[in-house]
């Protein structure tokens, strides 16, 4: 009987240990990826626009000094132009876009176990594009470009909003065009992210067209959805 009781205690200990290990595998409900509260935070990003290819759009990313003691947040703003500079050597098919992309770093952002990307933003009524870059495992061998996955995110005008985008909603793209093929993202090998805006396109009812744009961004997180 003592031997049987000893076996039961031993089995229970193993079960508790297994349960503890399983809980270790479950990630926290949310994971901070980027925040935009200081100039140091903004140094992790770089800007791009159609001006690199003969366009006339412009963008900035800054932390405004509010002067009232309130929390600072990053502001991505600029002007979208669909015109091209005279005498441009580039032959681009479209203009009117700007973006901010995280800089390269060693390693990966591991989003295994998470279901969605969340962005806390306050915008101008435009529709922005959230992009996730993953390690190249879809493109043909020899191509150096990262794989990109994109989803629209609406930025309501003058109101803070937490946009939650399921990872399943991100579509594979190549140079801004959706790839018409079924592919699956590898969330464990994320190399970076970007937020961009185009003069044309986006959700129905969202502001579009050339002109100024402005979106405040507080943070970007990964979420486990209930």
PDB file of C-alpha atoms in Angstrom:
ATOM      1  CA  UNK A   1       0.000   0.000   0.000  1.00  0.00           C
ATOM      2  CA  UNK A   2       2.883   2.358   0.876  1.00  0.00           C
ATOM      3  CA  UNK A   3       4.462   1.616  -2.483  1.00  0.00           C
ATOM      4  CA  UNK A   4       1.192   2.405  -4.316  1.00  0.00           C
ATOM      5  CA  UNK A   5       0.790   5.646  -2.349  1.00  0.00           C
ATOM      6  CA  UNK A   6       4.373   6.562  -3.237  1.00  0.00           C
ATOM      7  CA  UNK A   7       3.645   5.969  -6.924  1.00  0.00           C
ATOM      8  CA  UNK A   8       0.537   8.172  -6.734  1.00  0.00           C
ATOM      9  CA  UNK A   9       2.502  11.014  -5.118  1.00  0.00           C
ATOM     10  CA  UNK A  10       5.233  10.656  -7.733  1.00  0.00           C
ATOM     11  CA  UNK A  11       2.698  10.705 -10.589  1.00  0.00           C
ATOM     12  CA  UNK A  12       1.021  13.796  -9.111  1.00  0.00           C
ATOM     13  CA  UNK A  13       4.356  15.593  -8.892  1.00  0.00           C
ATOM     14  CA  UNK A  14       5.062  14.817 -12.549  1.00  0.00           C
ATOM     15  CA  UNK A  15       1.603  16.085 -13.532  1.00  0.00           C
ATOM     16  CA  UNK A  16       2.097  19.336 -11.619  1.00  0.00           C
ATOM     17  CA  UNK A  17       5.508  19.804 -13.208  1.00  0.00           C
ATOM     18  CA  UNK A  18       4.021  19.243 -16.660  1.00  0.00           C
ATOM     19  CA  UNK A  19       1.231  21.733 -15.953  1.00  0.00           C
ATOM     20  CA  UNK A  20       3.786  24.315 -14.834  1.00  0.00           C
ATOM     21  CA  UNK A  21       5.812  23.791 -17.999  1.00  0.00           C
ATOM     22  CA  UNK A  22       2.738  24.154 -20.199  1.00  0.00           C
ATOM     23  CA  UNK A  23       1.934  27.487 -18.541  1.00  0.00           C
ATOM     24  CA  UNK A  24       5.481  28.582 -19.340  1.00  0.00           C
ATOM     25  CA  UNK A  25       4.793  28.010 -23.026  1.00  0.00           C
ATOM     26  CA  UNK A  26       1.744  30.307 -23.043  1.00  0.00           C
ATOM     27  CA  UNK A  27       2.904  33.881 -23.772  1.00  0.00           C
ATOM     28  CA  UNK A  28       1.528  36.898 -21.898  1.00  0.00           C
ATOM     29  CA  UNK A  29      -1.800  38.302 -23.088  1.00  0.00           C
ATOM     30  CA  UNK A  30       0.037  41.183 -24.777  1.00  0.00           C
ATOM     31  CA  UNK A  31       3.568  41.967 -25.875  1.00  0.00           C
ATOM     32  CA  UNK A  32       4.996  45.450 -26.446  1.00  0.00           C
ATOM     33  CA  UNK A  33       6.772  45.650 -29.791  1.00  0.00           C
ATOM     34  CA  UNK A  34       7.324  49.382 -30.333  1.00  0.00           C
ATOM     35  CA  UNK A  35       6.509  52.528 -28.381  1.00  0.00           C
ATOM     36  CA  UNK A  36       6.657  56.143 -29.504  1.00  0.00           C
ATOM     37  CA  UNK A  37       7.256  58.153 -26.341  1.00  0.00           C
ATOM     38  CA  UNK A  38      10.719  59.646 -26.852  1.00  0.00           C
ATOM     39  CA  UNK A  39      13.205  60.712 -29.490  1.00  0.00           C
ATOM     40  CA  UNK A  40      15.174  57.552 -28.701  1.00  0.00           C
ATOM     41  CA  UNK A  41      12.104  55.477 -29.635  1.00  0.00           C
ATOM     42  CA  UNK A  42      11.875  57.274 -32.987  1.00  0.00           C
ATOM     43  CA  UNK A  43      15.519  56.510 -33.807  1.00  0.00           C
ATOM     44  CA  UNK A  44      14.427  52.909 -34.418  1.00  0.00           C
ATOM     45  CA  UNK A  45      12.528  54.061 -37.540  1.00  0.00           C
ATOM     46  CA  UNK A  46      13.338  55.579 -40.908  1.00  0.00           C
ATOM     47  CA  UNK A  47      11.124  57.388 -43.412  1.00  0.00           C
ATOM     48  CA  UNK A  48      10.556  56.748 -47.108  1.00  0.00           C
ATOM     49  CA  UNK A  49       8.361  58.244 -49.816  1.00  0.00           C
ATOM     50  CA  UNK A  50       7.902  58.504 -53.556  1.00  0.00           C
ATOM     51  CA  UNK A  51      10.416  61.396 -53.507  1.00  0.00           C
ATOM     52  CA  UNK A  52      13.134  58.716 -53.728  1.00  0.00           C
ATOM     53  CA  UNK A  53      11.794  57.916 -57.216  1.00  0.00           C
ATOM     54  CA  UNK A  54      10.938  61.350 -58.558  1.00  0.00           C
ATOM     55  CA  UNK A  55       7.726  61.988 -56.643  1.00  0.00           C
ATOM     56  CA  UNK A  56       6.949  65.065 -54.583  1.00  0.00           C
ATOM     57  CA  UNK A  57       5.467  63.591 -51.404  1.00  0.00           C
ATOM     58  CA  UNK A  58       7.123  64.320 -48.052  1.00  0.00           C
ATOM     59  CA  UNK A  59       6.934  62.944 -44.515  1.00  0.00           C
ATOM     60  CA  UNK A  60       8.238  63.465 -40.988  1.00  0.00           C
ATOM     61  CA  UNK A  61       8.213  61.534 -37.712  1.00  0.00           C
ATOM     62  CA  UNK A  62       8.601  63.567 -34.557  1.00  0.00           C
ATOM     63  CA  UNK A  63       7.723  63.961 -30.889  1.00  0.00           C
ATOM     64  CA  UNK A  64       6.005  67.335 -30.414  1.00  0.00           C
ATOM     65  CA  UNK A  65       6.643  69.226 -27.194  1.00  0.00           C
ATOM     66  CA  UNK A  66       3.167  69.584 -25.684  1.00  0.00           C
ATOM     67  CA  UNK A  67       4.329  71.650 -22.749  1.00  0.00           C
ATOM     68  CA  UNK A  68       1.390  70.632 -20.558  1.00  0.00           C
ATOM     69  CA  UNK A  69       2.890  67.593 -18.845  1.00  0.00           C
ATOM     70  CA  UNK A  70       0.796  65.124 -20.840  1.00  0.00           C
ATOM     71  CA  UNK A  71       2.311  61.963 -22.293  1.00  0.00           C
ATOM     72  CA  UNK A  72       4.203  62.429 -25.535  1.00  0.00           C
ATOM     73  CA  UNK A  73       3.358  60.368 -28.596  1.00  0.00           C
ATOM     74  CA  UNK A  74       4.915  60.093 -32.030  1.00  0.00           C
ATOM     75  CA  UNK A  75       3.427  62.005 -34.946  1.00  0.00           C
ATOM     76  CA  UNK A  76       3.797  60.659 -38.489  1.00  0.00           C
ATOM     77  CA  UNK A  77       2.729  63.437 -40.868  1.00  0.00           C
ATOM     78  CA  UNK A  78       3.413  64.991 -44.240  1.00  0.00           C
ATOM     79  CA  UNK A  79       1.967  65.700 -47.639  1.00  0.00           C
ATOM     80  CA  UNK A  80       0.898  63.305 -50.391  1.00  0.00           C
ATOM     81  CA  UNK A  81       1.416  64.446 -53.961  1.00  0.00           C
ATOM     82  CA  UNK A  82       0.537  62.539 -57.116  1.00  0.00           C
ATOM     83  CA  UNK A  83       2.786  64.761 -59.223  1.00  0.00           C
ATOM     84  CA  UNK A  84       6.289  63.934 -60.417  1.00  0.00           C
ATOM     85  CA  UNK A  85       9.304  66.242 -60.476  1.00  0.00           C
ATOM     86  CA  UNK A  86      10.190  67.583 -63.909  1.00  0.00           C
ATOM     87  CA  UNK A  87      12.960  65.737 -65.685  1.00  0.00           C
ATOM     88  CA  UNK A  88      12.839  62.753 -63.331  1.00  0.00           C
ATOM     89  CA  UNK A  89      14.938  59.811 -64.520  1.00  0.00           C
ATOM     90  CA  UNK A  90      12.580  57.384 -62.799  1.00  0.00           C
ATOM     91  CA  UNK A  91       9.673  55.782 -64.615  1.00  0.00           C
ATOM     92  CA  UNK A  92       7.341  54.954 -61.746  1.00  0.00           C
ATOM     93  CA  UNK A  93       3.790  53.746 -62.285  1.00  0.00           C
ATOM     94  CA  UNK A  94       2.319  55.609 -59.328  1.00  0.00           C
ATOM     95  CA  UNK A  95       3.196  58.261 -56.773  1.00  0.00           C
ATOM     96  CA  UNK A  96       1.501  59.640 -53.702  1.00  0.00           C
ATOM     97  CA  UNK A  97       2.864  57.465 -50.895  1.00  0.00           C
ATOM     98  CA  UNK A  98       4.853  57.866 -47.678  1.00  0.00           C
ATOM     99  CA  UNK A  99       5.856  55.447 -44.952  1.00  0.00           C
ATOM    100  CA  UNK A 100       7.843  54.822 -41.786  1.00  0.00           C
ATOM    101  CA  UNK A 101       9.685  51.518 -41.381  1.00  0.00           C
ATOM    102  CA  UNK A 102      11.539  50.034 -38.418  1.00  0.00           C
ATOM    103  CA  UNK A 103      15.294  49.846 -38.879  1.00  0.00           C
ATOM    104  CA  UNK A 104      17.164  46.563 -39.185  1.00  0.00           C
ATOM    105  CA  UNK A 105      18.259  44.895 -35.968  1.00  0.00           C
ATOM    106  CA  UNK A 106      19.882  41.612 -34.953  1.00  0.00           C
ATOM    107  CA  UNK A 107      17.505  38.714 -34.399  1.00  0.00           C
ATOM    108  CA  UNK A 108      13.750  38.460 -34.818  1.00  0.00           C
ATOM    109  CA  UNK A 109      10.511  39.565 -33.204  1.00  0.00           C
ATOM    110  CA  UNK A 110       8.856  36.327 -32.097  1.00  0.00           C
ATOM    111  CA  UNK A 111       5.060  36.554 -32.419  1.00  0.00           C
ATOM    112  CA  UNK A 112       4.383  32.838 -32.047  1.00  0.00           C
ATOM    113  CA  UNK A 113       1.370  32.368 -29.801  1.00  0.00           C
ATOM    114  CA  UNK A 114      -0.156  35.748 -30.678  1.00  0.00           C
ATOM    115  CA  UNK A 115      -3.243  36.351 -32.804  1.00  0.00           C
ATOM    116  CA  UNK A 116      -3.279  40.055 -33.639  1.00  0.00           C
ATOM    117  CA  UNK A 117      -1.354  43.306 -33.952  1.00  0.00           C
ATOM    118  CA  UNK A 118      -2.728  46.306 -32.052  1.00  0.00           C
ATOM    119  CA  UNK A 119      -1.911  49.953 -32.730  1.00  0.00           C
ATOM    120  CA  UNK A 120      -3.074  52.831 -30.537  1.00  0.00           C
ATOM    121  CA  UNK A 121      -3.527  55.731 -32.942  1.00  0.00           C
ATOM    122  CA  UNK A 122      -5.303  59.033 -33.468  1.00  0.00           C
ATOM    123  CA  UNK A 123      -5.579  60.024 -37.077  1.00  0.00           C
ATOM    124  CA  UNK A 124      -7.140  62.140 -39.748  1.00  0.00           C
ATOM    125  CA  UNK A 125      -9.779  59.849 -41.208  1.00  0.00           C
ATOM    126  CA  UNK A 126      -7.408  58.248 -43.695  1.00  0.00           C
ATOM    127  CA  UNK A 127      -6.768  54.558 -44.124  1.00  0.00           C
ATOM    128  CA  UNK A 128      -3.172  53.508 -43.420  1.00  0.00           C
ATOM    129  CA  UNK A 129      -1.309  50.303 -44.257  1.00  0.00           C
ATOM    130  CA  UNK A 130       0.235  48.157 -41.536  1.00  0.00           C
ATOM    131  CA  UNK A 131       3.035  45.941 -42.847  1.00  0.00           C
ATOM    132  CA  UNK A 132       4.826  43.019 -41.201  1.00  0.00           C
ATOM    133  CA  UNK A 133       8.157  41.921 -42.686  1.00  0.00           C
ATOM    134  CA  UNK A 134       9.218  38.324 -42.180  1.00  0.00           C
ATOM    135  CA  UNK A 135      12.313  36.360 -43.101  1.00  0.00           C
ATOM    136  CA  UNK A 136      12.472  35.526 -46.796  1.00  0.00           C
ATOM    137  CA  UNK A 137      11.070  32.022 -47.211  1.00  0.00           C
ATOM    138  CA  UNK A 138       8.468  32.638 -49.922  1.00  0.00           C
ATOM    139  CA  UNK A 139      10.399  34.443 -52.658  1.00  0.00           C
ATOM    140  CA  UNK A 140      12.610  32.616 -55.103  1.00  0.00           C
ATOM    141  CA  UNK A 141      16.124  31.679 -53.901  1.00  0.00           C
ATOM    142  CA  UNK A 142      18.574  34.501 -54.408  1.00  0.00           C
ATOM    143  CA  UNK A 143      16.063  37.293 -53.781  1.00  0.00           C
ATOM    144  CA  UNK A 144      17.161  39.446 -50.863  1.00  0.00           C
ATOM    145  CA  UNK A 145      13.838  41.157 -50.175  1.00  0.00           C
ATOM    146  CA  UNK A 146      11.972  40.331 -46.992  1.00  0.00           C
ATOM    147  CA  UNK A 147       8.498  38.869 -47.282  1.00  0.00           C
ATOM    148  CA  UNK A 148       5.853  41.518 -46.628  1.00  0.00           C
ATOM    149  CA  UNK A 149       2.323  41.081 -45.285  1.00  0.00           C
ATOM    150  CA  UNK A 150      -0.115  43.988 -45.332  1.00  0.00           C
ATOM    151  CA  UNK A 151      -3.462  45.001 -43.879  1.00  0.00           C
ATOM    152  CA  UNK A 152      -5.453  48.237 -43.866  1.00  0.00           C
ATOM    153  CA  UNK A 153      -5.928  50.132 -40.618  1.00  0.00           C
ATOM    154  CA  UNK A 154      -8.391  53.004 -40.350  1.00  0.00           C
ATOM    155  CA  UNK A 155      -7.304  56.008 -38.271  1.00  0.00           C
ATOM    156  CA  UNK A 156     -10.412  57.849 -36.982  1.00  0.00           C
ATOM    157  CA  UNK A 157     -10.173  61.611 -36.992  1.00  0.00           C
ATOM    158  CA  UNK A 158      -9.347  63.348 -33.691  1.00  0.00           C
ATOM    159  CA  UNK A 159     -10.120  60.306 -31.489  1.00  0.00           C
ATOM    160  CA  UNK A 160      -7.740  57.804 -29.905  1.00  0.00           C
ATOM    161  CA  UNK A 161      -8.469  54.319 -31.141  1.00  0.00           C
ATOM    162  CA  UNK A 162      -6.906  50.902 -30.589  1.00  0.00           C
ATOM    163  CA  UNK A 163      -6.934  49.111 -33.928  1.00  0.00           C
ATOM    164  CA  UNK A 164      -6.732  45.323 -33.555  1.00  0.00           C
ATOM    165  CA  UNK A 165      -5.733  43.501 -36.736  1.00  0.00           C
ATOM    166  CA  UNK A 166      -5.802  39.673 -36.693  1.00  0.00           C
ATOM    167  CA  UNK A 167      -2.617  38.229 -38.166  1.00  0.00           C
ATOM    168  CA  UNK A 168      -4.834  36.148 -40.455  1.00  0.00           C
ATOM    169  CA  UNK A 169      -5.993  39.386 -42.109  1.00  0.00           C
ATOM    170  CA  UNK A 170      -2.478  40.296 -43.304  1.00  0.00           C
ATOM    171  CA  UNK A 171      -2.096  39.406 -46.981  1.00  0.00           C
ATOM    172  CA  UNK A 172       1.189  38.529 -48.698  1.00  0.00           C
ATOM    173  CA  UNK A 173       2.366  41.333 -50.986  1.00  0.00           C
ATOM    174  CA  UNK A 174       5.256  42.120 -53.276  1.00  0.00           C
ATOM    175  CA  UNK A 175       6.141  45.755 -53.958  1.00  0.00           C
ATOM    176  CA  UNK A 176       2.721  46.868 -52.790  1.00  0.00           C
ATOM    177  CA  UNK A 177       0.686  44.360 -54.795  1.00  0.00           C
ATOM    178  CA  UNK A 178      -1.188  41.439 -53.234  1.00  0.00           C
ATOM    179  CA  UNK A 179       0.174  38.042 -54.287  1.00  0.00           C
ATOM    180  CA  UNK A 180      -2.716  35.903 -55.487  1.00  0.00           C
ATOM    181  CA  UNK A 181      -1.623  32.667 -53.848  1.00  0.00           C
ATOM    182  CA  UNK A 182      -2.298  30.951 -50.538  1.00  0.00           C
ATOM    183  CA  UNK A 183       0.649  31.394 -48.180  1.00  0.00           C
ATOM    184  CA  UNK A 184       1.078  31.355 -44.433  1.00  0.00           C
ATOM    185  CA  UNK A 185       3.043  33.899 -42.413  1.00  0.00           C
ATOM    186  CA  UNK A 186       5.834  32.695 -40.150  1.00  0.00           C
ATOM    187  CA  UNK A 187       5.142  34.817 -37.014  1.00  0.00           C
ATOM    188  CA  UNK A 188       8.243  33.543 -35.248  1.00  0.00           C
ATOM    189  CA  UNK A 189      10.591  35.251 -37.742  1.00  0.00           C
ATOM    190  CA  UNK A 190       9.413  38.864 -37.903  1.00  0.00           C
ATOM    191  CA  UNK A 191      12.152  41.235 -39.055  1.00  0.00           C
ATOM    192  CA  UNK A 192      10.321  44.536 -38.740  1.00  0.00           C
ATOM    193  CA  UNK A 193       7.183  46.554 -39.382  1.00  0.00           C
ATOM    194  CA  UNK A 194       6.038  49.669 -41.187  1.00  0.00           C
ATOM    195  CA  UNK A 195       3.118  52.073 -41.349  1.00  0.00           C
ATOM    196  CA  UNK A 196       2.411  53.786 -44.649  1.00  0.00           C
ATOM    197  CA  UNK A 197      -0.232  55.836 -46.437  1.00  0.00           C
ATOM    198  CA  UNK A 198      -1.255  56.171 -50.087  1.00  0.00           C
ATOM    199  CA  UNK A 199      -3.105  59.000 -51.754  1.00  0.00           C
ATOM    200  CA  UNK A 200      -5.487  56.522 -53.354  1.00  0.00           C
ATOM    201  CA  UNK A 201      -7.160  53.348 -52.156  1.00  0.00           C
ATOM    202  CA  UNK A 202      -8.148  52.201 -48.688  1.00  0.00           C
ATOM    203  CA  UNK A 203     -11.419  51.475 -46.952  1.00  0.00           C
ATOM    204  CA  UNK A 204     -14.729  52.729 -48.298  1.00  0.00           C
ATOM    205  CA  UNK A 205     -15.629  56.035 -46.672  1.00  0.00           C
ATOM    206  CA  UNK A 206     -12.077  56.839 -45.571  1.00  0.00           C
ATOM    207  CA  UNK A 207     -10.466  60.111 -46.556  1.00  0.00           C
ATOM    208  CA  UNK A 208      -8.299  59.789 -49.666  1.00  0.00           C
ATOM    209  CA  UNK A 209      -6.563  61.848 -52.307  1.00  0.00           C
ATOM    210  CA  UNK A 210      -3.559  64.144 -52.388  1.00  0.00           C
ATOM    211  CA  UNK A 211      -2.954  66.511 -49.511  1.00  0.00           C
ATOM    212  CA  UNK A 212      -1.799  66.524 -45.913  1.00  0.00           C
ATOM    213  CA  UNK A 213      -1.875  63.484 -43.650  1.00  0.00           C
ATOM    214  CA  UNK A 214      -1.304  63.134 -39.917  1.00  0.00           C
ATOM    215  CA  UNK A 215      -1.518  60.227 -37.478  1.00  0.00           C
ATOM    216  CA  UNK A 216      -0.388  60.078 -33.861  1.00  0.00           C
ATOM    217  CA  UNK A 217       0.861  56.709 -32.699  1.00  0.00           C
ATOM    218  CA  UNK A 218       1.312  55.659 -29.080  1.00  0.00           C
ATOM    219  CA  UNK A 219       2.424  52.033 -29.321  1.00  0.00           C
ATOM    220  CA  UNK A 220       2.328  48.784 -31.282  1.00  0.00           C
ATOM    221  CA  UNK A 221       1.649  45.519 -29.453  1.00  0.00           C
ATOM    222  CA  UNK A 222       0.977  41.851 -30.178  1.00  0.00           C
ATOM    223  CA  UNK A 223      -2.188  40.421 -28.601  1.00  0.00           C
ATOM    224  CA  UNK A 224      -3.600  37.044 -27.722  1.00  0.00           C
ATOM    225  CA  UNK A 225      -7.296  37.247 -28.542  1.00  0.00           C
ATOM    226  CA  UNK A 226      -9.882  35.521 -26.305  1.00  0.00           C
TER     227      UNK A 226
END
